[in-house]
JSON list of C-alpha atoms in Angstrom, two decimals:
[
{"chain": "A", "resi": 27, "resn": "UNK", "atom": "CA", "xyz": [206.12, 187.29, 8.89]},
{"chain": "A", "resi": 28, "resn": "UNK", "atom": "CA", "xyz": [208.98, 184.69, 9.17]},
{"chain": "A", "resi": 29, "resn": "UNK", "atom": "CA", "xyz": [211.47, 184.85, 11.96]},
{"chain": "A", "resi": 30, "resn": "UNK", "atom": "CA", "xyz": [214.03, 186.44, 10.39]},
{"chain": "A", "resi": 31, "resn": "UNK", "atom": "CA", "xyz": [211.84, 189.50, 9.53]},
{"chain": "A", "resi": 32, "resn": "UNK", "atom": "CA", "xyz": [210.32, 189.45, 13.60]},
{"chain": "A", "resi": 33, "resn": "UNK", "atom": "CA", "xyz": [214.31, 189.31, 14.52]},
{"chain": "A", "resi": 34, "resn": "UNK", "atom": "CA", "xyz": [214.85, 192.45, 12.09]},
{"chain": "A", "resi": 35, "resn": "UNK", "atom": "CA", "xyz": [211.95, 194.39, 12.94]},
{"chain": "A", "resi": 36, "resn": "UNK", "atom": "CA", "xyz": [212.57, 194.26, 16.61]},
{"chain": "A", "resi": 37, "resn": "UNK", "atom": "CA", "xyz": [216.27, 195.11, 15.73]},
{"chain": "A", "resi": 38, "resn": "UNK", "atom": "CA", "xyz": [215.13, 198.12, 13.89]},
{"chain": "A", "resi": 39, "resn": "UNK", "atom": "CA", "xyz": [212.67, 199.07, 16.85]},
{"chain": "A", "resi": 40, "resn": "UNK", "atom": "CA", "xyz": [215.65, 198.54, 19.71]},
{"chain": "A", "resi": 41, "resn": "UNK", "atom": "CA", "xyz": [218.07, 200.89, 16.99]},
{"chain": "A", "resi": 42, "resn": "UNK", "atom": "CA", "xyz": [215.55, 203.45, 17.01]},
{"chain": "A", "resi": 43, "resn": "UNK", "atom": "CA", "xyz": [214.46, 203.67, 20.62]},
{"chain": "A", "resi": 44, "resn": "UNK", "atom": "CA", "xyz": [218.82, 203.83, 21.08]},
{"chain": "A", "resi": 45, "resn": "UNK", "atom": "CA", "xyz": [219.18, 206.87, 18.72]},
{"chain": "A", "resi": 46, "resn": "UNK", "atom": "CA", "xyz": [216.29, 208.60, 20.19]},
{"chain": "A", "resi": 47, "resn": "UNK", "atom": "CA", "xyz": [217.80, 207.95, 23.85]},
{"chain": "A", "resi": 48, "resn": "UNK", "atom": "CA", "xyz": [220.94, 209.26, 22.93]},
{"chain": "A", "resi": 49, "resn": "UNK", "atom": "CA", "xyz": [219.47, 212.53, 21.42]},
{"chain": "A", "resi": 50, "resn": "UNK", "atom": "CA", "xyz": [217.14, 212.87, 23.86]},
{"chain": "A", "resi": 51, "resn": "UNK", "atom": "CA", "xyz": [220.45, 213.04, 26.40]},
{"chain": "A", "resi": 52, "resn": "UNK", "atom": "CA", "xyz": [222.29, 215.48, 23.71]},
{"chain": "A", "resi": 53, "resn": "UNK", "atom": "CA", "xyz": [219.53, 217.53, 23.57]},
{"chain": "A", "resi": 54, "resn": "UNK", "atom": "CA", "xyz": [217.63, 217.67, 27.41]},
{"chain": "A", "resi": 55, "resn": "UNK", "atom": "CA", "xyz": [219.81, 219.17, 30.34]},
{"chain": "A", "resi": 56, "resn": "UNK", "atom": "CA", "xyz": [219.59, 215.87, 32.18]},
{"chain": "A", "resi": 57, "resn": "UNK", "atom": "CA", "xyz": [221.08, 216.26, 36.35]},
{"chain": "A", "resi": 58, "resn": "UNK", "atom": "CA", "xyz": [224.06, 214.42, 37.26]},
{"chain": "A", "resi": 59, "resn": "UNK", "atom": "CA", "xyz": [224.55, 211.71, 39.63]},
{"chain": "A", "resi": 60, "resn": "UNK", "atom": "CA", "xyz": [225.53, 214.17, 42.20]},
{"chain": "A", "resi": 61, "resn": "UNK", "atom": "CA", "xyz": [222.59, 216.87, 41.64]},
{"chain": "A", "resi": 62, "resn": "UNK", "atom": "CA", "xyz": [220.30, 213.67, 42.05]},
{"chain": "A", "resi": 63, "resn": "UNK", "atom": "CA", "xyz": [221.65, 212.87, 45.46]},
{"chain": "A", "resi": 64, "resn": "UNK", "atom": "CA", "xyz": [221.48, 215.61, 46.44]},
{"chain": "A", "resi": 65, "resn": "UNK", "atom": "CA", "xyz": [218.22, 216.41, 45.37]},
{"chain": "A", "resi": 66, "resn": "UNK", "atom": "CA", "xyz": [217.08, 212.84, 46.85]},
{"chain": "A", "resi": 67, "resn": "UNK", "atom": "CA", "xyz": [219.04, 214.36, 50.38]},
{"chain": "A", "resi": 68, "resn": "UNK", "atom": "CA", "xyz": [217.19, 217.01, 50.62]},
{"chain": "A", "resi": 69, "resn": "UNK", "atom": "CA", "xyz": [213.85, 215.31, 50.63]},
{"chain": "A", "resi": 70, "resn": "UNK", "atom": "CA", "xyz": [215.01, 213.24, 53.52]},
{"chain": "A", "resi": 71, "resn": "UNK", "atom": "CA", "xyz": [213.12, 210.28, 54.23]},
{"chain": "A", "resi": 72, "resn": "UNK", "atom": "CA", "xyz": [210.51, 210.93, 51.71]},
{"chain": "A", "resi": 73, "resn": "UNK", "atom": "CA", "xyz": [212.66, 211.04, 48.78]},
{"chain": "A", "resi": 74, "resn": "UNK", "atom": "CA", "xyz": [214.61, 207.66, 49.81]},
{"chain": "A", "resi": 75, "resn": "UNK", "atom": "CA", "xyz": [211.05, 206.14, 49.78]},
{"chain": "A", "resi": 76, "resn": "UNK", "atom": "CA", "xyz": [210.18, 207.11, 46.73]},
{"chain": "A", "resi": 77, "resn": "UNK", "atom": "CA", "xyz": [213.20, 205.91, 45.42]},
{"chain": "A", "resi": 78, "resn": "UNK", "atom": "CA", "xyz": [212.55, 202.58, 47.34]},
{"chain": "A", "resi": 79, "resn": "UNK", "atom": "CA", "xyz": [208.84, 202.39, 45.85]},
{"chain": "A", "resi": 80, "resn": "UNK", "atom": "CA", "xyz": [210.64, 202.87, 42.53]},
{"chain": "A", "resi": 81, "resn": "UNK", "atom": "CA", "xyz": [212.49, 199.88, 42.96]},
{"chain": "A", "resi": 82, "resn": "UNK", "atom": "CA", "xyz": [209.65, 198.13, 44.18]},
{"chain": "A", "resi": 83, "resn": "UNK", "atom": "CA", "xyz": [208.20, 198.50, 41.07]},
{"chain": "A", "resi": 84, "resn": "UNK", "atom": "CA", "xyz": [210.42, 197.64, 38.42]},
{"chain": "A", "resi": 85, "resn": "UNK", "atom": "CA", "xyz": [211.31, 195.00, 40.14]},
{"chain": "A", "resi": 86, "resn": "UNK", "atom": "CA", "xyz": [207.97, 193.71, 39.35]},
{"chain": "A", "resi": 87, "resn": "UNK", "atom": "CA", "xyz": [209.18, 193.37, 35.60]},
{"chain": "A", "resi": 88, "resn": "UNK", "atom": "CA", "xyz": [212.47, 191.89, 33.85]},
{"chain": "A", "resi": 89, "resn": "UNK", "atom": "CA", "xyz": [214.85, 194.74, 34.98]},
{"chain": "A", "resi": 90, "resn": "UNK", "atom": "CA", "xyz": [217.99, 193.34, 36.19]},
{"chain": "A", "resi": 91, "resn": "UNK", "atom": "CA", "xyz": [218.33, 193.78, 40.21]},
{"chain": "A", "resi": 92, "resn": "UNK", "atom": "CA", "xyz": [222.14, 193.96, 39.94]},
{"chain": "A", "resi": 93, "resn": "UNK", "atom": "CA", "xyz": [222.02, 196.89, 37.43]},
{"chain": "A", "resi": 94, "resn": "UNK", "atom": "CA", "xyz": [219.62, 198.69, 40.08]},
{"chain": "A", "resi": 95, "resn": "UNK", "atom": "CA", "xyz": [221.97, 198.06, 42.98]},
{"chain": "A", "resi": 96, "resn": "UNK", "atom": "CA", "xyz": [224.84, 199.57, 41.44]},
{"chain": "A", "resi": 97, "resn": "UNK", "atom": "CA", "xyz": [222.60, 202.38, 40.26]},
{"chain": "A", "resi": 98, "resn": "UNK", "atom": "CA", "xyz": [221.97, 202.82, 43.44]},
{"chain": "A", "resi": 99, "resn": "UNK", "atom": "CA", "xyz": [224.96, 202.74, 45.52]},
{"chain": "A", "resi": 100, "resn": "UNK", "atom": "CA", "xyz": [225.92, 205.69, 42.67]},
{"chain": "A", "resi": 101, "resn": "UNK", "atom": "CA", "xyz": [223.09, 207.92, 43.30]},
{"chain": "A", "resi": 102, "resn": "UNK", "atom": "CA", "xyz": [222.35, 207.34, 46.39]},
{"chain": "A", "resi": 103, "resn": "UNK", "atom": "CA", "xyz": [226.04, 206.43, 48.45]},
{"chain": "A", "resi": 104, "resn": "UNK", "atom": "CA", "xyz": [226.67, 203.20, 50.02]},
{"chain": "A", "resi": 105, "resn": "UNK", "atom": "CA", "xyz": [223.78, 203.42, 52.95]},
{"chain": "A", "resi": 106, "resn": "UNK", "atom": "CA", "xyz": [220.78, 204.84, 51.56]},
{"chain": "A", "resi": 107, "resn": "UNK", "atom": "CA", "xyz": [222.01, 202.75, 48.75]},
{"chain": "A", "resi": 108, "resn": "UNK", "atom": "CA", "xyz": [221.63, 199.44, 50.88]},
{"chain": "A", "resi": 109, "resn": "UNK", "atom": "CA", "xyz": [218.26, 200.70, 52.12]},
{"chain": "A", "resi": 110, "resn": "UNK", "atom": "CA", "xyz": [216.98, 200.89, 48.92]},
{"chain": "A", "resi": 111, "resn": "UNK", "atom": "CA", "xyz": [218.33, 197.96, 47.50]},
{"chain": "A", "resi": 112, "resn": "UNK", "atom": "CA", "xyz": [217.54, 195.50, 50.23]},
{"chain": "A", "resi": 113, "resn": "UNK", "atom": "CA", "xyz": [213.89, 196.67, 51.17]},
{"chain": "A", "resi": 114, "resn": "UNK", "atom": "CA", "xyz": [212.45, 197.60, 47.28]},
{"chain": "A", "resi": 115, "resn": "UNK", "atom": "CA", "xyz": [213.72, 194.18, 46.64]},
{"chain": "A", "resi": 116, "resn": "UNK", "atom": "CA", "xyz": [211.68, 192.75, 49.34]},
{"chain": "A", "resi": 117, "resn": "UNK", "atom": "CA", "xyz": [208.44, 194.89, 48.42]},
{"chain": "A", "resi": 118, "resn": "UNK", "atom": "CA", "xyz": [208.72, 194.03, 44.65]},
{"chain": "A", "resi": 119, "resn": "UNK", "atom": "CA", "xyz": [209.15, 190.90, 45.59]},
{"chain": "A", "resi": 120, "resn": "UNK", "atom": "CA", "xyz": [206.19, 190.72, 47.74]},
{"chain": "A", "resi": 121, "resn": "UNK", "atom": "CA", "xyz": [204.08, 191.94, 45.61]},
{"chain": "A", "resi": 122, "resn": "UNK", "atom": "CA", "xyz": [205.13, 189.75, 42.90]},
{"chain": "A", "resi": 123, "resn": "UNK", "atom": "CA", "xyz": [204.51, 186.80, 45.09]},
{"chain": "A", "resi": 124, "resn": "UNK", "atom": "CA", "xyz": [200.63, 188.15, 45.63]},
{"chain": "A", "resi": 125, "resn": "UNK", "atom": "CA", "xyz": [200.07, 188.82, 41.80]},
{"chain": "A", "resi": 126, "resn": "UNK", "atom": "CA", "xyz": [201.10, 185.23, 41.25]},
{"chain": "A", "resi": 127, "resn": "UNK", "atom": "CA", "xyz": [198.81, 183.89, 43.22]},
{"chain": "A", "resi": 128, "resn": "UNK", "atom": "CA", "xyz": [196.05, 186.37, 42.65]},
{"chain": "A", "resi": 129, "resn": "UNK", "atom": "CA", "xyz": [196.08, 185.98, 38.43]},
{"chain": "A", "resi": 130, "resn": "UNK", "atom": "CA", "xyz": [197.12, 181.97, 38.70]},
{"chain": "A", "resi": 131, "resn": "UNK", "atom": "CA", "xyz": [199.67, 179.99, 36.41]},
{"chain": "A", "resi": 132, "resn": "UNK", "atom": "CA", "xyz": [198.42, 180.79, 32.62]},
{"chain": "A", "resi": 133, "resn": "UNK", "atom": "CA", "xyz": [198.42, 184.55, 33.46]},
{"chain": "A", "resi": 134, "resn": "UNK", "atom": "CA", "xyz": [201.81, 184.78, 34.97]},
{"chain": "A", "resi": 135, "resn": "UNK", "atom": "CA", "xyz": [203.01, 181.99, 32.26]},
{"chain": "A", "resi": 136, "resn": "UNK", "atom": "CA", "xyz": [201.99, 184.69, 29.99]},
{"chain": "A", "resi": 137, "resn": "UNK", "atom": "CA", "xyz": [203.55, 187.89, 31.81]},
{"chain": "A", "resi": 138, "resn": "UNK", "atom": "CA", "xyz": [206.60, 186.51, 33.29]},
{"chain": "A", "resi": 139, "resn": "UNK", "atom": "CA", "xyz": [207.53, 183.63, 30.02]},
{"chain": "A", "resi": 140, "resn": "UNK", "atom": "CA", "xyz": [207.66, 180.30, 29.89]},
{"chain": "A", "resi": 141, "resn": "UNK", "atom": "CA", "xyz": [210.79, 180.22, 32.13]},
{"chain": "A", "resi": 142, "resn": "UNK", "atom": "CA", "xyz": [209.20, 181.06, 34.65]},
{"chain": "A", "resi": 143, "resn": "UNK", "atom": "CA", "xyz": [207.54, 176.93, 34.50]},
{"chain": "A", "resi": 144, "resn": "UNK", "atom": "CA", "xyz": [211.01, 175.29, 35.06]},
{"chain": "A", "resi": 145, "resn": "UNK", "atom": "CA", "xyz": [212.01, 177.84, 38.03]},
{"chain": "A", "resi": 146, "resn": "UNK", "atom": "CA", "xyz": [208.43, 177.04, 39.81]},
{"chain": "A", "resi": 147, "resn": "UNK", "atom": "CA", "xyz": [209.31, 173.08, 39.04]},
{"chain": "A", "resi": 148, "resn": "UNK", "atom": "CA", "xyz": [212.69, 173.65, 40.92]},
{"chain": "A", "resi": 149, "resn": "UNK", "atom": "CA", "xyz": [211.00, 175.32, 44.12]},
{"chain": "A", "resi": 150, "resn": "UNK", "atom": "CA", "xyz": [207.84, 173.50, 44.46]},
{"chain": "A", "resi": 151, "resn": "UNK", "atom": "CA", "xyz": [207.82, 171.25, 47.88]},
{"chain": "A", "resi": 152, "resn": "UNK", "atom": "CA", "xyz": [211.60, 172.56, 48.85]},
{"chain": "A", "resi": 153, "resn": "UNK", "atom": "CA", "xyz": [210.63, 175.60, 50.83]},
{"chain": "A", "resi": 154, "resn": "UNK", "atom": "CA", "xyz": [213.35, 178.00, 52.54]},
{"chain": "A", "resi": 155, "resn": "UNK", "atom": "CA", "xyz": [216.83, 176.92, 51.37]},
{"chain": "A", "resi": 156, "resn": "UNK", "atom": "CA", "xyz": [215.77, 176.83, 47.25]},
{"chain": "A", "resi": 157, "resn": "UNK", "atom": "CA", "xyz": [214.42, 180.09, 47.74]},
{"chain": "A", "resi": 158, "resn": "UNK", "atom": "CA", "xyz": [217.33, 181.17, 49.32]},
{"chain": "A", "resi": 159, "resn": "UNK", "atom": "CA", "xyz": [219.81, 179.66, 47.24]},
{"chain": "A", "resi": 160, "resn": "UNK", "atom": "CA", "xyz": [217.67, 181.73, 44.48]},
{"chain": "A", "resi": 161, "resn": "UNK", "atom": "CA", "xyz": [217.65, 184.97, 46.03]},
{"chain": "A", "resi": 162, "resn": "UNK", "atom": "CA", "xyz": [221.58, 184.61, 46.35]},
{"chain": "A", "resi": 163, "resn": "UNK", "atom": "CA", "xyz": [222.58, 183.09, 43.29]},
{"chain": "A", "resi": 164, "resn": "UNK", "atom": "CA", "xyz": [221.89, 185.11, 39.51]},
{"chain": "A", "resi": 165, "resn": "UNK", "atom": "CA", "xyz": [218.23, 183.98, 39.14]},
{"chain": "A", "resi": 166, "resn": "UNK", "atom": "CA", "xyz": [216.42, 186.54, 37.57]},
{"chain": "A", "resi": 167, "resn": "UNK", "atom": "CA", "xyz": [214.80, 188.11, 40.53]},
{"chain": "A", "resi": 168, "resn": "UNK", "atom": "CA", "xyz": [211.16, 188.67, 39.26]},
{"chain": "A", "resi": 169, "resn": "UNK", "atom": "CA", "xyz": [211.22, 184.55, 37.91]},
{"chain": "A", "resi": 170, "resn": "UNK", "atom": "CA", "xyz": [212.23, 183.62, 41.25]},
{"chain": "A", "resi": 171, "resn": "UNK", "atom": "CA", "xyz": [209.24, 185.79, 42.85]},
{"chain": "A", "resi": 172, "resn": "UNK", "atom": "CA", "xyz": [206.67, 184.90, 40.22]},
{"chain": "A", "resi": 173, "resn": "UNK", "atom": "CA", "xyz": [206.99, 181.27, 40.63]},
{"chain": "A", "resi": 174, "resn": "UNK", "atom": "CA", "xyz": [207.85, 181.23, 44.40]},
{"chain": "A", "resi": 175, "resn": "UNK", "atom": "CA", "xyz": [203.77, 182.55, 44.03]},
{"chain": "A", "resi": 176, "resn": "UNK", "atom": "CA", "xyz": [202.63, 179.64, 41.84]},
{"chain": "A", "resi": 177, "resn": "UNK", "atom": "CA", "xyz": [203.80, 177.23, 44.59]},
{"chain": "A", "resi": 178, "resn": "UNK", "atom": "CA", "xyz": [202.76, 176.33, 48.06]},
{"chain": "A", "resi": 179, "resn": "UNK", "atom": "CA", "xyz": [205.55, 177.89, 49.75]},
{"chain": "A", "resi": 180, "resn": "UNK", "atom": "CA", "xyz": [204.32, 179.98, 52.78]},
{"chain": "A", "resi": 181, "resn": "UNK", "atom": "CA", "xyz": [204.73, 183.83, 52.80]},
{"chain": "A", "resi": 182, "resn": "UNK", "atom": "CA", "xyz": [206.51, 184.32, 56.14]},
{"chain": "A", "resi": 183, "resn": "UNK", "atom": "CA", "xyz": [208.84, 181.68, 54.52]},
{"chain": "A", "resi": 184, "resn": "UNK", "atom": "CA", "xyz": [209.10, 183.32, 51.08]},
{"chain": "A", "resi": 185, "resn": "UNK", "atom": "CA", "xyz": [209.64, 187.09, 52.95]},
{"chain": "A", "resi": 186, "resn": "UNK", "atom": "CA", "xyz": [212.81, 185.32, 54.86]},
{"chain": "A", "resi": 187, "resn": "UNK", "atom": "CA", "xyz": [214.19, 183.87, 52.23]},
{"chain": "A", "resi": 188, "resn": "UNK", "atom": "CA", "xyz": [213.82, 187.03, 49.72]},
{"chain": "A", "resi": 189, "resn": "UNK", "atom": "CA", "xyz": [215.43, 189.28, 52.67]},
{"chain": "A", "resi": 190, "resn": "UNK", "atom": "CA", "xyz": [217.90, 187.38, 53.85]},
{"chain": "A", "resi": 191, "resn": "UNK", "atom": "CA", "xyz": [218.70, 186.09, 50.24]},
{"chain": "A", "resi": 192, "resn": "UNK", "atom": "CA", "xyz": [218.75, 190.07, 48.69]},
{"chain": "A", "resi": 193, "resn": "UNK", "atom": "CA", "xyz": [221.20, 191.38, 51.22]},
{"chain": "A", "resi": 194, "resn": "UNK", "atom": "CA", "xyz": [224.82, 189.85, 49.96]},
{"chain": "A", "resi": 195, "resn": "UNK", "atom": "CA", "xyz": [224.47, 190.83, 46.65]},
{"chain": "A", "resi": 196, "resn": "UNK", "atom": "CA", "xyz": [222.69, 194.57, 47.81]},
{"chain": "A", "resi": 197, "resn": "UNK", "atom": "CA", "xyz": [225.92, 195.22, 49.93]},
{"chain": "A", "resi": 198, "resn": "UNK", "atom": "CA", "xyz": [228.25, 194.05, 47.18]},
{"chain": "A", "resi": 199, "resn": "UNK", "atom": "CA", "xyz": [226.63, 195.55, 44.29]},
{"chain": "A", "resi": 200, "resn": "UNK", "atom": "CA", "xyz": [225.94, 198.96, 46.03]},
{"chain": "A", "resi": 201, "resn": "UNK", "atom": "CA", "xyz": [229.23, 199.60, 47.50]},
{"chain": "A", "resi": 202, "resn": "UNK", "atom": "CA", "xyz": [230.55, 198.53, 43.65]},
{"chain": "A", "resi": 203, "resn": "UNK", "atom": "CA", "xyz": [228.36, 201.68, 42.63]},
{"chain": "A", "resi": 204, "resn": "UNK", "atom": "CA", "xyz": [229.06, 204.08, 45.45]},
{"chain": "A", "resi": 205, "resn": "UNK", "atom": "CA", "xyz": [233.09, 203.71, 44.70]},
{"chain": "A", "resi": 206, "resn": "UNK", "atom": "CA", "xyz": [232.15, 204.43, 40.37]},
{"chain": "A", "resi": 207, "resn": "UNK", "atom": "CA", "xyz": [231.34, 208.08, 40.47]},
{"chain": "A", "resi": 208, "resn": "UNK", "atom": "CA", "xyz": [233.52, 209.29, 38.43]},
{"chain": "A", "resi": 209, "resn": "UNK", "atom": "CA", "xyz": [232.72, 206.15, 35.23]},
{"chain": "A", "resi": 210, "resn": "UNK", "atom": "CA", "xyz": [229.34, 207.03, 35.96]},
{"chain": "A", "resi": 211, "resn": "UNK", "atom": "CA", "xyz": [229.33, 210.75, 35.56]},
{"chain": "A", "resi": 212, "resn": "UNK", "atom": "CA", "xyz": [231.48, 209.73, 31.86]},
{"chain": "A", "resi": 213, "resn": "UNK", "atom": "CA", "xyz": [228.65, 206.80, 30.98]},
{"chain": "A", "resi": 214, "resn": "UNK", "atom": "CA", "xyz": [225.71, 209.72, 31.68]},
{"chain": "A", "resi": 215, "resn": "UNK", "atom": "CA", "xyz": [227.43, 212.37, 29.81]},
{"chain": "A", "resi": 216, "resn": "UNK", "atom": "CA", "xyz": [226.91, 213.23, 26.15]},
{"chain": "A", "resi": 217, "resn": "UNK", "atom": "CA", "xyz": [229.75, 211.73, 24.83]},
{"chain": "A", "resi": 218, "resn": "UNK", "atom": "CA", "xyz": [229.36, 208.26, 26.78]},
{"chain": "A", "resi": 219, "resn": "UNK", "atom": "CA", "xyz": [225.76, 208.16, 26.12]},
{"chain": "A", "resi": 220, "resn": "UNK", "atom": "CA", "xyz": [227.01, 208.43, 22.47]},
{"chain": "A", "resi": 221, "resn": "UNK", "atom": "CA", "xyz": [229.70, 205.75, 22.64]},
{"chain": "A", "resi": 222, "resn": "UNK", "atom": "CA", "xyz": [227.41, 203.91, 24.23]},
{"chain": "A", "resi": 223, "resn": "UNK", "atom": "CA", "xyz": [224.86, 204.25, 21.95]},
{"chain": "A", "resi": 224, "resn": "UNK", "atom": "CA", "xyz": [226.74, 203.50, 18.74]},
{"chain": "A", "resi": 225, "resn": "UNK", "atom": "CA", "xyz": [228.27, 200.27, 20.67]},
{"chain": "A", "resi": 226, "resn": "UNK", "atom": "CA", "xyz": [224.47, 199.13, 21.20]},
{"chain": "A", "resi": 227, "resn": "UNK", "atom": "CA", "xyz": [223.97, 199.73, 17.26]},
{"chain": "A", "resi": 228, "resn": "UNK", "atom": "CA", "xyz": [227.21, 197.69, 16.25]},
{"chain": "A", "resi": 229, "resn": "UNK", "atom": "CA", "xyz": [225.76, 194.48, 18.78]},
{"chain": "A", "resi": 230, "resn": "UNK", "atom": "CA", "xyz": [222.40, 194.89, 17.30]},
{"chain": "A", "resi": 231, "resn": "UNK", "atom": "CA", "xyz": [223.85, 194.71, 14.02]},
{"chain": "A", "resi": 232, "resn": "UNK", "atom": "CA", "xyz": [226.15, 191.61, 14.42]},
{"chain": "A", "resi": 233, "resn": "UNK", "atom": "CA", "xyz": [223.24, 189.79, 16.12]},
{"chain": "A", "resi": 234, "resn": "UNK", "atom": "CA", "xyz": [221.11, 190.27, 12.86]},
{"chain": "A", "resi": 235, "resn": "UNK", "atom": "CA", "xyz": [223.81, 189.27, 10.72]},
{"chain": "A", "resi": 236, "resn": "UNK", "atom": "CA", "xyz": [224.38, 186.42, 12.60]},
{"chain": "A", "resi": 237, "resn": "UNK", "atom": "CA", "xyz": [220.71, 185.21, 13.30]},
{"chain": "A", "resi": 238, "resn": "UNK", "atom": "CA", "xyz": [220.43, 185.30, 9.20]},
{"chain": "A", "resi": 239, "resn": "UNK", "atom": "CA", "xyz": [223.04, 183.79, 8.73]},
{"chain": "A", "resi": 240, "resn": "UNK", "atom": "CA", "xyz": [222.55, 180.74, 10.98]},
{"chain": "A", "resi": 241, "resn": "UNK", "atom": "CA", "xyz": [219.12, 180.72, 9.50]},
{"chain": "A", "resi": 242, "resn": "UNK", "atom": "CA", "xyz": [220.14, 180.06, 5.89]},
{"chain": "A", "resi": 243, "resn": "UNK", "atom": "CA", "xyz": [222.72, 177.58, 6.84]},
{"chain": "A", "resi": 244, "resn": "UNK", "atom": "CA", "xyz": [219.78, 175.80, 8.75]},
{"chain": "A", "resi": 245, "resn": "UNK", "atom": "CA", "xyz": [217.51, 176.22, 6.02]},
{"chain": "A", "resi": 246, "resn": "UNK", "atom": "CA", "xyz": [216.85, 173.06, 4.02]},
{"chain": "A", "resi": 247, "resn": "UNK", "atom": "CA", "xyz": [218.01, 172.76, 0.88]},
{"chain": "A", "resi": 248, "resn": "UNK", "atom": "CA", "xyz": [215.92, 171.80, -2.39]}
]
């Protein structure tokens, strides 16, 4: 199968799982942002833990932190917000750090990409103020943690950096969230779910059309 047929396939695949999403929301009685806080509220500490693990977690994959943060800050309010933010980051990123250096480089090469090379290249032998400058700036977080393992940076050094590092953007991105209610409740409703949905289909789209397109211009002629 040549590239342009992967390119289409996986186009198809992300169209599909889009449609479904959107009438999975049409169809299930999903809770709003507010029933969710409160729900998380009225667990207390256990529920805001949970939430934190949660982060934790994907954090341990490709999901983008700043999306999470101003998730957060939605559903949860500026504080709790913050709290989750700031500490899941520094658990998933913990524990990112110890897979790396339990599976080795041509495991995490293979989980995390081949990206994941040239940000270990950039932090090897630089310690604190690289990782820092990472945690700050928009390095994918799980790349930075991943390859922050693969080096011989220490942990006590790594956990500074990540927490000091996470906390600019957490308080930014959160209180972003906490102040967009009311475009949240209209992007989780029905009808933004569906505008949303048909607006994912139309990039799709264009990105195929373009990809084949660039390919048969590329393509040699006979």
């Amino acid at each position: 199968m040549g590239r342009v047929a992967r390119a289409g396939v996986r186009a198809a695949v992300l169209a599909a799982l889009v449609v479904t999403a959107v009438v999975v929301v049409l169809v299930v009685d999903l809770p709003s942002a507010d029933a969710v806080r409160d729900r998380v509220e009225g667990t207390g500490a256990v529920g805001l833990a949970l939430v934190t693990l949660g982060v934790a977690l994907a954090l341990l994959g490709p999901v983008p932190r700043t999306a999470l943060s101003l998730l957060l800050g939605a559903v949860l309010g500026f504080w709790a917000g913050v709290v989750a933010s700031v500490v899941g980051a520094v658990l998933g990123g913990l524990a990112a750090f110890g897979l790396s250096r339990v599976l080795g480089r041509e495991a995490v090469t293979r989980l995390a990409g081949p990206r994941v090379v040239a940000v270990d290249r950039a932090l090897t032998g630089r310690g604190f103020v690289p990782l820092l400058v990472a945690r700050v700036m928009p390095v994918p977080f799980s790349l930075t943690s991943y390859a922050a393992g693969l080096t011989g940076v220490p942990l006590g050094t790594y956990t500074a950096a990540t927490a000091l590092g996470v906390v600019p953007g957490s308080v930014l991105q959160v209180a972003v969230g906490a102040s967009a209610g009311p475009l949240l409740g209209w992007a989780t409703s029905p009808g933004g779910l569906l505008v949303e949905g048909v607006v994912v289909l139309l990039l799709v789209a264009g990105g195929v059309v373009w990809w084949r397109r660039r390919r048969s211009r590329s393509a040699p002629t006979s």
